[in-house]
XYZ file of C-alpha atoms in Angstrom:
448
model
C -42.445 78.149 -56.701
C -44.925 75.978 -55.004
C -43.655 72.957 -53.277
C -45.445 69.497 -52.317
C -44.837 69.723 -48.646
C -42.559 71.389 -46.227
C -41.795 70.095 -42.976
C -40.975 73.295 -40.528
C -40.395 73.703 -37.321
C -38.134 71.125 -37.010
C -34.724 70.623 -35.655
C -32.870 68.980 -38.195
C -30.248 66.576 -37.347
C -27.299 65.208 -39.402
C -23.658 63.710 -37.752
C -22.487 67.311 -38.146
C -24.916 68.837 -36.143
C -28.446 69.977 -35.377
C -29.551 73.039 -37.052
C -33.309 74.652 -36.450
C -35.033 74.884 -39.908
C -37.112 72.663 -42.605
C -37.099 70.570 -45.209
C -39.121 71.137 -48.784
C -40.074 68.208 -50.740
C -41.365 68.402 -54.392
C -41.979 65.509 -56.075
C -41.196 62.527 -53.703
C -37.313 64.115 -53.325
C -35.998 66.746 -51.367
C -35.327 70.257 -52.914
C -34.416 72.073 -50.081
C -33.416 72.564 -46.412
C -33.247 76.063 -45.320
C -34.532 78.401 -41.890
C -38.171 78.391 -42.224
C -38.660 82.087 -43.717
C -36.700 81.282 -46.710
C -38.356 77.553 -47.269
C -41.013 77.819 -50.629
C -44.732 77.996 -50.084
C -46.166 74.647 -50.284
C -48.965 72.483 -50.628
C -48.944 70.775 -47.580
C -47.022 71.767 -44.451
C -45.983 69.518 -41.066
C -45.164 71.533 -38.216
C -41.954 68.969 -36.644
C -43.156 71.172 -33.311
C -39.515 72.035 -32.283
C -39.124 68.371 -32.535
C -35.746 66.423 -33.706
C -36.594 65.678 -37.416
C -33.992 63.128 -38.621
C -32.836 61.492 -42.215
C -35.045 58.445 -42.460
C -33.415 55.286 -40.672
C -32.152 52.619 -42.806
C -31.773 48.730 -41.322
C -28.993 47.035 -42.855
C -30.099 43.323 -40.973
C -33.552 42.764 -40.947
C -34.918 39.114 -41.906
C -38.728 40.021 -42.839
C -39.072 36.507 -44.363
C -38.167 34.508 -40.899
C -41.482 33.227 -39.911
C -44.070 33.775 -38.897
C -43.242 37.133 -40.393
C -43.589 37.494 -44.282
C -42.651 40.505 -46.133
C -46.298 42.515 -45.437
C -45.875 41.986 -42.164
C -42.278 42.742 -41.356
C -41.819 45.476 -43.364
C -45.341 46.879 -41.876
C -43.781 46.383 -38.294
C -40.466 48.603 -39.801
C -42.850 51.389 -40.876
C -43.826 50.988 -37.646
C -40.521 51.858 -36.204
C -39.318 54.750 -38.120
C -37.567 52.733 -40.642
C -38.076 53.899 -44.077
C -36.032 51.560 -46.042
C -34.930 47.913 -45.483
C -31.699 46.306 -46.655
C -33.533 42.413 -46.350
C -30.814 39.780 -45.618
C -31.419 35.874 -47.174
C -32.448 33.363 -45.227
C -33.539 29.602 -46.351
C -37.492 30.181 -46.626
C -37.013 32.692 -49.759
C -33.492 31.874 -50.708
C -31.063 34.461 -52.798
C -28.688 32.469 -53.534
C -28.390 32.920 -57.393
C -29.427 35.482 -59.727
C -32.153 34.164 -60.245
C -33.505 33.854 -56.843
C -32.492 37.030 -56.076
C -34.819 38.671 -59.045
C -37.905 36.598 -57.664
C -37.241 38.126 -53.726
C -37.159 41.836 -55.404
C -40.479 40.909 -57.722
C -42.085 39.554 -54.313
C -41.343 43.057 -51.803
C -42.034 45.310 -54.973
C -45.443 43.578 -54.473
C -45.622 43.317 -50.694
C -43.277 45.966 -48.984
C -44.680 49.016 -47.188
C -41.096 50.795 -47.118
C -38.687 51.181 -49.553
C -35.636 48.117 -49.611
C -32.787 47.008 -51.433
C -31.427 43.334 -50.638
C -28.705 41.263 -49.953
C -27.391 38.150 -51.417
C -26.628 34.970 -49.644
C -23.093 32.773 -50.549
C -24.012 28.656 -50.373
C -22.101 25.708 -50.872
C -22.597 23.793 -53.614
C -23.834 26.845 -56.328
C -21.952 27.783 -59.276
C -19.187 30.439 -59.456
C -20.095 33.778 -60.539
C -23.857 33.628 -58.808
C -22.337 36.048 -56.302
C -21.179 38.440 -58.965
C -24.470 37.849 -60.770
C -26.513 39.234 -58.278
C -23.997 41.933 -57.011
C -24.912 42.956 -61.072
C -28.528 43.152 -60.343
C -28.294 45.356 -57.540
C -27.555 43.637 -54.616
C -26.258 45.657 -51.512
C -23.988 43.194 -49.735
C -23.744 39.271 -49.628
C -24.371 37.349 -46.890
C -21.202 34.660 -45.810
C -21.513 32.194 -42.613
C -18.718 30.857 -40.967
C -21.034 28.589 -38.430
C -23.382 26.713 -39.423
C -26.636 28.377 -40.630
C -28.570 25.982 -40.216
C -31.406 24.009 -42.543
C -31.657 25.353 -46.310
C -28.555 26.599 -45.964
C -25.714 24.809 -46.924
C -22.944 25.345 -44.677
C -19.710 26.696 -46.337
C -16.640 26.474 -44.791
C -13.170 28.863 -45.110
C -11.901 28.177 -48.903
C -15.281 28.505 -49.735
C -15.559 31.700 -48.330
C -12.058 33.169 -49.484
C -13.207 32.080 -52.925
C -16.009 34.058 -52.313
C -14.376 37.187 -51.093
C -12.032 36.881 -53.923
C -15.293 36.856 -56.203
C -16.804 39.864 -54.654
C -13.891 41.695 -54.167
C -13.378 41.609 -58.369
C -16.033 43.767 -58.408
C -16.046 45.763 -55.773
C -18.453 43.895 -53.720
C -19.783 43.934 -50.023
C -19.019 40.324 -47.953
C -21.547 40.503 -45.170
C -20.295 37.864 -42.221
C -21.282 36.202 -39.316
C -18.461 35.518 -37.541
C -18.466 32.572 -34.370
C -16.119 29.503 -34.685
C -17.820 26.454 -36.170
C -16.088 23.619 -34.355
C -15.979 25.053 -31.068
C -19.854 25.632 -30.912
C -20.307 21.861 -32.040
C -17.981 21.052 -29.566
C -19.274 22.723 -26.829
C -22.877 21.820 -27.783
C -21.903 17.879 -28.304
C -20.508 18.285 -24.869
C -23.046 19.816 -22.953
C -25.819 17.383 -24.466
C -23.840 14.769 -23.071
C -23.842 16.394 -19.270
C -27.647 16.500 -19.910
C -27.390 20.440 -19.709
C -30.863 22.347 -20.706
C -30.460 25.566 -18.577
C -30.884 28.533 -20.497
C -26.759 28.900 -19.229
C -26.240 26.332 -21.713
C -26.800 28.521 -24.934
C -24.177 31.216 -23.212
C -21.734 28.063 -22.690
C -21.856 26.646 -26.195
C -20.993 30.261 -27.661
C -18.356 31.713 -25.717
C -17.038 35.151 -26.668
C -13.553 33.321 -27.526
C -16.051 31.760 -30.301
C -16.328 34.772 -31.464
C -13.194 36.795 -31.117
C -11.566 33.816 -33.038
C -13.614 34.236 -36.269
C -13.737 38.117 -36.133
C -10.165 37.796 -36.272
C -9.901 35.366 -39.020
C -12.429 36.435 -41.187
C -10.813 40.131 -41.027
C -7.339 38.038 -42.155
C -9.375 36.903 -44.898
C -10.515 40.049 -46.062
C -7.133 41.500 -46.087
C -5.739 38.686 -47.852
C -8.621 38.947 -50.539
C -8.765 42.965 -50.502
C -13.094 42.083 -50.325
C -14.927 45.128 -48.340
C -16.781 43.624 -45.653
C -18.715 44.178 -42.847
C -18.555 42.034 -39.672
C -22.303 41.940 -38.521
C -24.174 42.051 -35.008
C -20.942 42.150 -33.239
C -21.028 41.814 -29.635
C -17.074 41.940 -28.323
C -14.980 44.596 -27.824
C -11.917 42.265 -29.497
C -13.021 42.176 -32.965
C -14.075 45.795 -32.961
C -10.200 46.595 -32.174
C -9.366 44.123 -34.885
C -11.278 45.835 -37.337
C -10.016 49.024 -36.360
C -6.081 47.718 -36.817
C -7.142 46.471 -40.439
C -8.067 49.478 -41.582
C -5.478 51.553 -40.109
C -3.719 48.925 -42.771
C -5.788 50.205 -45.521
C -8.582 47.016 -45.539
C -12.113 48.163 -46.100
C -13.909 46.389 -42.444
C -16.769 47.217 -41.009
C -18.673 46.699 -37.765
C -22.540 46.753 -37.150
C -23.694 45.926 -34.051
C -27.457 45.508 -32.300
C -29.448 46.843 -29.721
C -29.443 43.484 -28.008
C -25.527 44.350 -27.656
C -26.090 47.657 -26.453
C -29.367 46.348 -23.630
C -28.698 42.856 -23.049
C -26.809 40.731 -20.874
C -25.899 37.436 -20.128
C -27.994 38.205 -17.138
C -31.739 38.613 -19.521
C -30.667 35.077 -21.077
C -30.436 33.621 -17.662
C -33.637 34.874 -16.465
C -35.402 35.306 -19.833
C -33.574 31.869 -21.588
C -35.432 31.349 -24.591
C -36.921 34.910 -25.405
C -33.514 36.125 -25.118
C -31.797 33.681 -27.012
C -29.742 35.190 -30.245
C -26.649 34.441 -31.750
C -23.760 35.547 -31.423
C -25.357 35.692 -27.816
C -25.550 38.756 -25.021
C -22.171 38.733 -23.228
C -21.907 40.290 -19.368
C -22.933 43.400 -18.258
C -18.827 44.970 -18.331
C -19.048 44.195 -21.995
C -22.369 45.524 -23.118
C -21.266 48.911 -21.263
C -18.038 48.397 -23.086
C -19.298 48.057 -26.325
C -21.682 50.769 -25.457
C -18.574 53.084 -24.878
C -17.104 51.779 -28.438
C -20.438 52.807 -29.977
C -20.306 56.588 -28.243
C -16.849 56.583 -29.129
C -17.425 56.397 -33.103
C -15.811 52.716 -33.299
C -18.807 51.218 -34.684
C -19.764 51.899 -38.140
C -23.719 51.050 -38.270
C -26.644 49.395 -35.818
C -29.102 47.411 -37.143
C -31.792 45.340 -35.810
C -30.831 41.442 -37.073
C -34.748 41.117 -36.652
C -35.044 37.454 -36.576
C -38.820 36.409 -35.457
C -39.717 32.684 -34.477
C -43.021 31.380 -33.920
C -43.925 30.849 -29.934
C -44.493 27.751 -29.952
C -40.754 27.004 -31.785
C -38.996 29.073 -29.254
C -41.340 27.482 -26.425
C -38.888 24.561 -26.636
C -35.845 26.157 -24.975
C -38.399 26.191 -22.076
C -37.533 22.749 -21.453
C -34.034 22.461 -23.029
C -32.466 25.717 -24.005
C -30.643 24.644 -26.764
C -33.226 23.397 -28.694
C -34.229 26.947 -29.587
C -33.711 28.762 -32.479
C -32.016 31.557 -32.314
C -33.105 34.806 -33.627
C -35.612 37.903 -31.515
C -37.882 40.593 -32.669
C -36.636 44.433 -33.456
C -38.169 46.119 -35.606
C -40.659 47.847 -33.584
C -38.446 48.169 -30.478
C -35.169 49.608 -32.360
C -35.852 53.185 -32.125
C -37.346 53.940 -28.649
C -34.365 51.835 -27.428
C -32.164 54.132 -29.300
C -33.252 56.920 -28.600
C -33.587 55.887 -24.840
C -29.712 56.021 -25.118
C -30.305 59.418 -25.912
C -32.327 60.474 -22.951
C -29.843 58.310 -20.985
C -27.095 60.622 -21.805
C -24.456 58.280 -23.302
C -25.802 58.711 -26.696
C -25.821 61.539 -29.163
C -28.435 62.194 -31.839
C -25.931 63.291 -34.108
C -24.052 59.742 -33.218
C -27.552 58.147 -33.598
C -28.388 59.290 -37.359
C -24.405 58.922 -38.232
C -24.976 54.920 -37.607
C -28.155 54.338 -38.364
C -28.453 56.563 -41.636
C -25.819 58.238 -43.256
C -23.333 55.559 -42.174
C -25.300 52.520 -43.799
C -26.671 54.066 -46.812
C -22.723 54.759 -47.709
C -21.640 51.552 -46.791
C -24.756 49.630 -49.001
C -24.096 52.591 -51.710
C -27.476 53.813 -51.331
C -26.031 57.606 -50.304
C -27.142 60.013 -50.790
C -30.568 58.840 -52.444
C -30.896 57.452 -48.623
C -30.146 58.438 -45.527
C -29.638 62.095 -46.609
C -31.127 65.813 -46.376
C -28.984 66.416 -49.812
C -30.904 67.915 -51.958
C -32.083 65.524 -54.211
C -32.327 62.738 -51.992
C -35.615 61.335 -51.752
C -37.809 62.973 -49.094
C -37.415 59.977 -46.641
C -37.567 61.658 -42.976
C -38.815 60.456 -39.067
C -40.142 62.707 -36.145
C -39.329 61.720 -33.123
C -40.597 63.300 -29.428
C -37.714 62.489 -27.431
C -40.298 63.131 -24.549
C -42.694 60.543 -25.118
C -43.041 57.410 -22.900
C -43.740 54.132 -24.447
C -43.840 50.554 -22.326
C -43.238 47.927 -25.103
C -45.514 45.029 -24.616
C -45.896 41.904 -26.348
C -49.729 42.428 -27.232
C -49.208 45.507 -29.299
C -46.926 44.390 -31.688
C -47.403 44.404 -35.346
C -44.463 41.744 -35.639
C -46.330 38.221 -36.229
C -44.263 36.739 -33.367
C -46.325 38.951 -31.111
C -43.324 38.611 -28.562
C -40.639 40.951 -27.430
C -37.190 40.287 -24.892
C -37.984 43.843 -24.167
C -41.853 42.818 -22.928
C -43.022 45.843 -20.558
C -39.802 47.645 -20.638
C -40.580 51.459 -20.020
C -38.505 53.951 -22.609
C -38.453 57.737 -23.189
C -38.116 58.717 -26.433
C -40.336 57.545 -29.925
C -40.765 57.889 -33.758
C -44.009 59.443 -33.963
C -44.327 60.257 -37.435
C -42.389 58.927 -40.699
C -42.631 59.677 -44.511
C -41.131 57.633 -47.574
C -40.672 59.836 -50.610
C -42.633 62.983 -49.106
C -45.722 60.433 -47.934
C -46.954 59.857 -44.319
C -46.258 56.113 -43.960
C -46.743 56.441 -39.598
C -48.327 58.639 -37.922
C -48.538 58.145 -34.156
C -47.543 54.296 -34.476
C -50.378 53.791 -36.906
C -49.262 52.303 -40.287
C -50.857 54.950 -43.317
C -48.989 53.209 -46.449
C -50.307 50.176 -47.803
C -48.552 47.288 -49.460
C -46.753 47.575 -52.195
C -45.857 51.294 -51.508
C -42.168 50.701 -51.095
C -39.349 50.770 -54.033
C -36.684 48.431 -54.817
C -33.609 50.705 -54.087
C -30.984 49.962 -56.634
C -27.395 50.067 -55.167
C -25.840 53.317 -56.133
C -21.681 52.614 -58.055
């Protein structure tokens, strides 16, 4: 037997372990993983050079429609990074908030994307019962809920909305996706601190406490017990609500908890100095909570990270130069992700058996894309990164394929970097230079 390709010389890792060996890949899938002497003659063979070789990285929070990116040149910038597919939440500019919607984003990435994706629903006030369900039919991966405000194009829905909504999803089996920060007090705070005439980049930290936040992680997990709706509390940045969610499903409740890089390497202490360029929401918290949440993350109490790549325009977030809050919030990731991660790594508090459990086979069971993604099954497609754990990269703003061209993490030095990732047995990266063109990924259809 004759194979497409064979990968050898790798060391494979998977949450159980990392085992020296290879990977054979016949027809876009993977058909077998075995020591290289007993791996079938192939084609085409990549030597992994004693190099980690690891289950292709899935991003469950990406937003590759947020301008000035588009979908050619966000998911570009996640071939970039080592991500082989995308899990593409809403947002206003291509809504998904009806079936209908929802088919017109897939037809628009089949046509663009150079990874593979699946995507995720949105729930709005104001559209008619069963559009959640309806696109939960057609595929989607999770729905997106807001308790805060999301802002323009988005109409704001508040908590019977939502409960309806979990009630919806949770009829058939669904996925409620949910950022969690306490509505009120943020237009409190912010109503409040106009009137002092505050513009310091402190402001954003002052208008979004973590109480903010603790408060809706804990009521939003209430309402998914009440409801019995799977959800997943995203880019969680408190200690609080991950022990919430941990208490809920000791109770038998179905809760998840994602968290971000910007978590993991930011601090209240970038948004001071940085202000604008580090401005996200919920926002970095204080150095004793990043390490704690670190620990939480080492500690297997976090389910999945993802990037919540949210790009704006320089010359939109240019206005929290002058008054903080005026900014939107949202930063790059994409491209920075990985050598962050695997940083971590090389920093010692991180694992790459922790690293692929959380940022492959943990979301690709959670979206029910496993084991199709995220997998060295046999018989999962032949989605794989190479990474050199040795290699030295200094992130800088001018060499970004993002359209946003700017970075938080702007001439940051890291060890550790995908230098080589296939989709489906094809090279899409090779030494940070993009090989697939667009339209090469695949809508990835969720998996019941």
């Amino acid at each position: 037997m004759t194979v497409d390709l064979v990968i050898s010389n790798a060391k494979l890792v998977t949450p159980r372990g990392i085992v020296e060996g290879g990977i054979a890949i016949d027809g876009g899938v993977i058909v077998a993983v075995a020591k290289d002497p007993h791996l079938p003659r192939a084609d085409s063979v990549i030597d992994a050079k004693g190099r980690p070789v690891l289950p292709g990285l899935l991003d469950g929070h990406p937003h590759t429609t947020s301008p000035p990116d588009t979908p050619l040149t966000g998911t570009r910038a996640a071939a970039r990074g080592g991500f082989t597919t995308l899990l593409e939440m809403p947002g206003y500019q291509v809504p998904t908030f009806t079936p209908e919607q929802f088919d017109e984003k897939r037809r628009i990435y089949e046509r663009d994307s150079y990874v593979d994706f699946a995507l995720h629903g949105a729930c709005a006030s104001g559209y008619p019962r069963g559009s959640l369900t309806g696109m939960w039919k057609l595929g989607a991966t999770g729905i997106k809920f807001f308790v805060s405000d999301p802002g323009p194009g988005w109409p704001q829905t508040f908590d019977g909305e939502i409960i309806e909504g979990f009630k919806e999803l949770a009829a058939v089996d669904g996925l409620a996706l949910i950022h969690a920060e306490n509505d009120q007090m943020i237009k409190d705070n912010t109503k409040r601190l106009k009137a002092e005439g505050r513009k310091d980049y402190a402001s954003h930290l002052d208008a979004r406490p973590p109480i903010a936040e603790i408060e809706a992680g804990k009521r939003i997990i209430e309402y998914l017990k009440l409801t019995g709706c799977r959800g997943v509390i995203v880019h969680t940045g408190v200690p609080e609500t991950i022990d919430y969610a941990r208490r809920a499903r000791i109770e038998g409740a179905d809760v998840y908890i994602e968290t971000c890089p910007q978590y993991l390497f930011l601090t209240e202490d970038h948004v001071k100095k940085l202000g604008t360029w580090a401005k996200f929401a919920p926002p970095a918290r204080s150095k004793e909570t990043a390490a704690e949440i670190r620990g939480l993350l080492a500690a297997g109490q976090i389910d999945t990270v993802a990037t919540d790549h949210a790009p704006y325009p320089k010359e939109e977030k240019e206005a929290g130069l002058k008054d903080m809050l005026a900014a939107p919030n949202g930063i790059p990731g994409l491209e920075t992700f990985l050598p962050l991660m695997l940083n971590a790594v090389n920093d010692g508090w991180l694992t790459l058996e922790r690293l692929v459990e959380v940022t492959a086979e943990n979301p690709a069971k959670i979206y029910r894309v496993w084991p199709k993604k995220g997998s060295f099954t046999p018989g999962a497609d032949g989605d794989v990164v190479i990474v050199d754990l040795k290699k030295e990269v200094r992130v800088s703003n001018d060499d970004l394929l993002t359209a946003c061209h700017w970075s938080p993490y702007d001439d940051w030095k890291l060890k550790g970097a995908p230098v080589m990732s296939l989709i489906r047995g094809e090279v899409v990266m090779e030494d940070g230079e993009v090989l697939a063109k667009k339209g090469f990924g695949k809508y990835v259809p969720r998996i019941d």
